[in-house]
């Protein structure tokens, strides 16, 4: 013990938490300090996974239905978004497994678990509007998740911050197409 121990400016690690990681080795990267939050984080991530998967399906439907319409550029961009949402889903599923959970890809409950909606509009203007609403829902959901995670799980938080930045780009693009 050194004479800095009682200083209010001291930054010191929690030694008992460092000792605790020596047990439960089967949990891999999940150390006991995740403890009470791990299951709640997996649940949040599974809801985000459902949202991404519904977004993939909606953008694909819109891509194929918009292909013959007036703006092939927007139709092509719907597919770009679908591919990016699918990459988000993969990152989230991978993190769920790292946290010792199971990614829920069950199609029978996807819509109930998703924050965003599926959509079967046939006109481009409505498609753009519906997708913008879905992106804004994604932006708000990720923003809230990031704030809930705070310092409970920095790796998940960083991943969600990356995804959030891309959802904001999606929303920004769609806003520019509102006046087509
Ligand atoms: Fe996404
Ligand atoms: Fe998006």
mmCIF file of C-alpha atoms and ligand atoms in Angstrom:
data_model
loop_
_atom_site.group_PDB
_atom_site.id
_atom_site.type_symbol
_atom_site.label_atom_id
_atom_site.label_comp_id
_atom_site.label_asym_id
_atom_site.label_seq_id
_atom_site.Cartn_x
_atom_site.Cartn_y
_atom_site.Cartn_z
ATOM 1 C CA UNK A 1 0.000 0.000 0.000
ATOM 2 C CA UNK A 2 1.485 3.374 -0.897
ATOM 3 C CA UNK A 3 0.849 6.808 0.519
ATOM 4 C CA UNK A 4 -1.418 7.746 -2.432
ATOM 5 C CA UNK A 5 -4.119 5.292 -1.359
ATOM 6 C CA UNK A 6 -6.345 7.837 0.319
ATOM 7 C CA UNK A 7 -5.911 10.585 -2.234
ATOM 8 C CA UNK A 8 -9.219 11.649 -3.787
ATOM 9 C CA UNK A 9 -7.414 11.941 -7.131
ATOM 10 C CA UNK A 10 -6.297 8.349 -7.128
ATOM 11 C CA UNK A 11 -7.376 6.120 -10.000
ATOM 12 C CA UNK A 12 -7.236 2.553 -8.799
ATOM 13 C CA UNK A 13 -8.523 -0.719 -10.167
ATOM 14 C CA UNK A 14 -10.929 -2.957 -8.274
ATOM 15 C CA UNK A 15 -8.543 -5.747 -7.184
ATOM 16 C CA UNK A 16 -11.329 -8.112 -6.113
ATOM 17 C CA UNK A 17 -12.903 -7.892 -9.579
ATOM 18 C CA UNK A 18 -9.499 -8.671 -11.108
ATOM 19 C CA UNK A 19 -9.200 -11.750 -8.872
ATOM 20 C CA UNK A 20 -12.743 -12.877 -9.708
ATOM 21 C CA UNK A 21 -11.919 -13.345 -13.411
ATOM 22 C CA UNK A 22 -9.734 -16.368 -12.509
ATOM 23 C CA UNK A 23 -12.860 -18.504 -12.156
ATOM 24 C CA UNK A 24 -15.677 -19.173 -14.706
ATOM 25 C CA UNK A 25 -13.153 -19.454 -17.552
ATOM 26 C CA UNK A 26 -15.832 -21.081 -19.737
ATOM 27 C CA UNK A 27 -17.430 -17.614 -20.032
ATOM 28 C CA UNK A 28 -14.572 -16.401 -22.212
ATOM 29 C CA UNK A 29 -14.637 -12.613 -22.521
ATOM 30 C CA UNK A 30 -17.574 -12.255 -20.128
ATOM 31 C CA UNK A 31 -16.038 -11.415 -16.738
ATOM 32 C CA UNK A 32 -18.117 -11.459 -13.516
ATOM 33 C CA UNK A 33 -18.384 -7.657 -13.513
ATOM 34 C CA UNK A 34 -20.885 -7.987 -16.419
ATOM 35 C CA UNK A 35 -22.893 -9.945 -13.826
ATOM 36 C CA UNK A 36 -26.306 -8.429 -13.393
ATOM 37 C CA UNK A 37 -26.341 -6.680 -16.776
ATOM 38 C CA UNK A 38 -25.355 -9.463 -19.165
ATOM 39 C CA UNK A 39 -28.824 -10.901 -19.744
ATOM 40 C CA UNK A 40 -30.397 -7.459 -20.052
ATOM 41 C CA UNK A 41 -27.766 -6.456 -22.623
ATOM 42 C CA UNK A 42 -28.401 -9.642 -24.628
ATOM 43 C CA UNK A 43 -32.139 -8.865 -24.590
ATOM 44 C CA UNK A 44 -31.539 -5.294 -25.821
ATOM 45 C CA UNK A 45 -29.270 -6.664 -28.544
ATOM 46 C CA UNK A 46 -31.814 -9.283 -29.611
ATOM 47 C CA UNK A 47 -34.454 -6.566 -30.025
ATOM 48 C CA UNK A 48 -31.945 -4.584 -32.105
ATOM 49 C CA UNK A 49 -31.210 -7.732 -34.143
ATOM 50 C CA UNK A 50 -34.933 -8.168 -34.854
ATOM 51 C CA UNK A 51 -35.141 -4.511 -35.900
ATOM 52 C CA UNK A 52 -32.215 -4.876 -38.318
ATOM 53 C CA UNK A 53 -33.676 -8.043 -39.847
ATOM 54 C CA UNK A 54 -37.073 -6.396 -40.395
ATOM 55 C CA UNK A 55 -35.244 -3.438 -41.985
ATOM 56 C CA UNK A 56 -33.396 -5.814 -44.334
ATOM 57 C CA UNK A 57 -36.710 -7.360 -45.430
ATOM 58 C CA UNK A 58 -38.444 -3.985 -45.874
ATOM 59 C CA UNK A 59 -35.570 -2.497 -47.908
ATOM 60 C CA UNK A 60 -35.377 -5.611 -50.110
ATOM 61 C CA UNK A 61 -39.106 -5.517 -50.793
ATOM 62 C CA UNK A 62 -38.792 -1.792 -51.617
ATOM 63 C CA UNK A 63 -35.753 -2.377 -53.816
ATOM 64 C CA UNK A 64 -37.502 -4.936 -56.000
ATOM 65 C CA UNK A 65 -40.812 -3.060 -56.101
ATOM 66 C CA UNK A 66 -39.122 0.273 -56.889
ATOM 67 C CA UNK A 67 -36.893 -1.088 -59.622
ATOM 68 C CA UNK A 68 -39.339 -0.282 -62.417
ATOM 69 C CA UNK A 69 -40.298 3.130 -61.042
ATOM 70 C CA UNK A 70 -39.031 6.589 -61.888
ATOM 71 C CA UNK A 71 -35.863 6.622 -59.859
ATOM 72 C CA UNK A 72 -33.516 3.654 -60.402
ATOM 73 C CA UNK A 73 -30.965 5.449 -58.231
ATOM 74 C CA UNK A 74 -33.208 5.298 -55.164
ATOM 75 C CA UNK A 75 -34.158 1.679 -55.905
ATOM 76 C CA UNK A 76 -30.449 0.815 -56.001
ATOM 77 C CA UNK A 77 -29.850 2.679 -52.743
ATOM 78 C CA UNK A 78 -32.592 0.652 -51.040
ATOM 79 C CA UNK A 79 -30.490 -2.442 -51.754
ATOM 80 C CA UNK A 80 -27.354 -0.713 -50.437
ATOM 81 C CA UNK A 81 -29.234 0.018 -47.207
ATOM 82 C CA UNK A 82 -30.504 -3.588 -47.031
ATOM 83 C CA UNK A 83 -26.914 -4.836 -47.267
ATOM 84 C CA UNK A 84 -25.758 -2.421 -44.561
ATOM 85 C CA UNK A 85 -28.631 -3.373 -42.220
ATOM 86 C CA UNK A 86 -27.697 -7.024 -42.773
ATOM 87 C CA UNK A 87 -24.095 -6.250 -41.767
ATOM 88 C CA UNK A 88 -25.433 -4.537 -38.618
ATOM 89 C CA UNK A 89 -27.481 -7.664 -37.843
ATOM 90 C CA UNK A 90 -24.363 -9.843 -38.213
ATOM 91 C CA UNK A 91 -22.298 -7.651 -35.883
ATOM 92 C CA UNK A 92 -25.054 -7.681 -33.269
ATOM 93 C CA UNK A 93 -25.504 -11.476 -33.524
ATOM 94 C CA UNK A 94 -21.762 -11.975 -33.128
ATOM 95 C CA UNK A 95 -21.692 -9.789 -30.013
ATOM 96 C CA UNK A 96 -24.662 -11.671 -28.510
ATOM 97 C CA UNK A 97 -22.692 -14.911 -28.843
ATOM 98 C CA UNK A 98 -19.575 -13.289 -27.332
ATOM 99 C CA UNK A 99 -21.735 -12.323 -24.361
ATOM 100 C CA UNK A 100 -22.798 -15.934 -23.936
ATOM 101 C CA UNK A 101 -26.288 -15.435 -25.358
ATOM 102 C CA UNK A 102 -28.116 -16.800 -28.394
ATOM 103 C CA UNK A 103 -29.089 -14.587 -31.332
ATOM 104 C CA UNK A 104 -32.823 -14.885 -31.994
ATOM 105 C CA UNK A 105 -33.460 -15.167 -35.745
ATOM 106 C CA UNK A 106 -36.913 -16.703 -35.290
ATOM 107 C CA UNK A 107 -39.122 -15.364 -38.121
ATOM 108 C CA UNK A 108 -42.312 -16.055 -36.161
ATOM 109 C CA UNK A 109 -41.598 -13.304 -33.594
ATOM 110 C CA UNK A 110 -39.487 -10.878 -35.651
ATOM 111 C CA UNK A 111 -42.145 -8.176 -36.033
ATOM 112 C CA UNK A 112 -43.216 -8.277 -32.390
ATOM 113 C CA UNK A 113 -39.612 -7.812 -31.267
ATOM 114 C CA UNK A 114 -38.626 -5.208 -33.868
ATOM 115 C CA UNK A 115 -38.768 -1.506 -33.028
ATOM 116 C CA UNK A 116 -39.328 -0.626 -36.706
ATOM 117 C CA UNK A 117 -42.145 -1.761 -39.012
ATOM 118 C CA UNK A 118 -42.278 -3.823 -42.175
ATOM 119 C CA UNK A 119 -44.002 -2.101 -45.096
ATOM 120 C CA UNK A 120 -45.629 -3.067 -48.379
ATOM 121 C CA UNK A 121 -46.090 0.329 -50.019
ATOM 122 C CA UNK A 122 -45.963 0.403 -53.794
ATOM 123 C CA UNK A 123 -45.160 4.034 -54.490
ATOM 124 C CA UNK A 124 -41.712 5.504 -54.171
ATOM 125 C CA UNK A 125 -42.710 8.545 -52.149
ATOM 126 C CA UNK A 126 -44.348 6.440 -49.437
ATOM 127 C CA UNK A 127 -41.408 4.012 -49.431
ATOM 128 C CA UNK A 128 -38.977 6.872 -48.802
ATOM 129 C CA UNK A 129 -41.158 8.259 -46.007
ATOM 130 C CA UNK A 130 -41.650 4.859 -44.334
ATOM 131 C CA UNK A 131 -37.922 4.128 -44.484
ATOM 132 C CA UNK A 132 -37.097 7.542 -43.039
ATOM 133 C CA UNK A 133 -39.443 6.848 -40.104
ATOM 134 C CA UNK A 134 -37.810 3.427 -39.579
ATOM 135 C CA UNK A 135 -34.327 4.974 -39.634
ATOM 136 C CA UNK A 136 -35.371 7.647 -37.145
ATOM 137 C CA UNK A 137 -36.738 4.889 -34.893
ATOM 138 C CA UNK A 138 -33.410 3.047 -35.223
ATOM 139 C CA UNK A 139 -31.480 6.248 -34.411
ATOM 140 C CA UNK A 140 -33.568 6.837 -31.282
ATOM 141 C CA UNK A 141 -33.406 3.177 -30.164
ATOM 142 C CA UNK A 142 -29.601 3.024 -30.564
ATOM 143 C CA UNK A 143 -29.174 6.382 -28.843
ATOM 144 C CA UNK A 144 -31.161 5.101 -25.854
ATOM 145 C CA UNK A 145 -29.262 1.794 -25.795
ATOM 146 C CA UNK A 146 -25.918 3.613 -25.811
ATOM 147 C CA UNK A 147 -27.037 5.760 -22.919
ATOM 148 C CA UNK A 148 -28.344 2.711 -20.980
ATOM 149 C CA UNK A 149 -25.074 0.839 -21.494
ATOM 150 C CA UNK A 150 -22.899 3.787 -20.413
ATOM 151 C CA UNK A 151 -19.826 2.077 -18.887
ATOM 152 C CA UNK A 152 -21.507 -1.297 -18.292
ATOM 153 C CA UNK A 153 -20.183 -2.773 -21.549
ATOM 154 C CA UNK A 154 -17.812 -0.501 -23.521
ATOM 155 C CA UNK A 155 -17.338 -2.965 -26.411
ATOM 156 C CA UNK A 156 -21.060 -3.260 -27.093
ATOM 157 C CA UNK A 157 -21.468 0.483 -26.663
ATOM 158 C CA UNK A 158 -18.739 1.188 -29.246
ATOM 159 C CA UNK A 159 -20.331 -1.206 -31.726
ATOM 160 C CA UNK A 160 -23.706 0.486 -31.245
ATOM 161 C CA UNK A 161 -22.097 3.912 -31.719
ATOM 162 C CA UNK A 162 -20.710 2.737 -35.093
ATOM 163 C CA UNK A 163 -24.116 1.401 -36.125
ATOM 164 C CA UNK A 164 -25.850 4.579 -34.934
ATOM 165 C CA UNK A 165 -23.583 6.692 -37.159
ATOM 166 C CA UNK A 166 -24.632 4.626 -40.192
ATOM 167 C CA UNK A 167 -28.338 4.860 -39.299
ATOM 168 C CA UNK A 168 -27.934 8.628 -39.157
ATOM 169 C CA UNK A 169 -26.386 8.575 -42.648
ATOM 170 C CA UNK A 170 -29.312 6.495 -43.893
ATOM 171 C CA UNK A 171 -31.821 8.937 -42.396
ATOM 172 C CA UNK A 172 -29.938 11.865 -43.892
ATOM 173 C CA UNK A 173 -30.016 10.336 -47.391
ATOM 174 C CA UNK A 174 -33.713 9.521 -47.169
ATOM 175 C CA UNK A 175 -34.556 13.053 -46.037
ATOM 176 C CA UNK A 176 -32.964 14.351 -49.259
ATOM 177 C CA UNK A 177 -35.326 12.145 -51.304
ATOM 178 C CA UNK A 178 -38.531 13.271 -49.568
ATOM 179 C CA UNK A 179 -39.222 15.809 -52.315
ATOM 180 C CA UNK A 180 -38.935 13.492 -55.312
HETATM 181 FE FE1 LIG B 1 -29.086 -0.906 -39.204
HETATM 182 FE FE1 LIG B 2 -30.433 2.093 -41.422
#
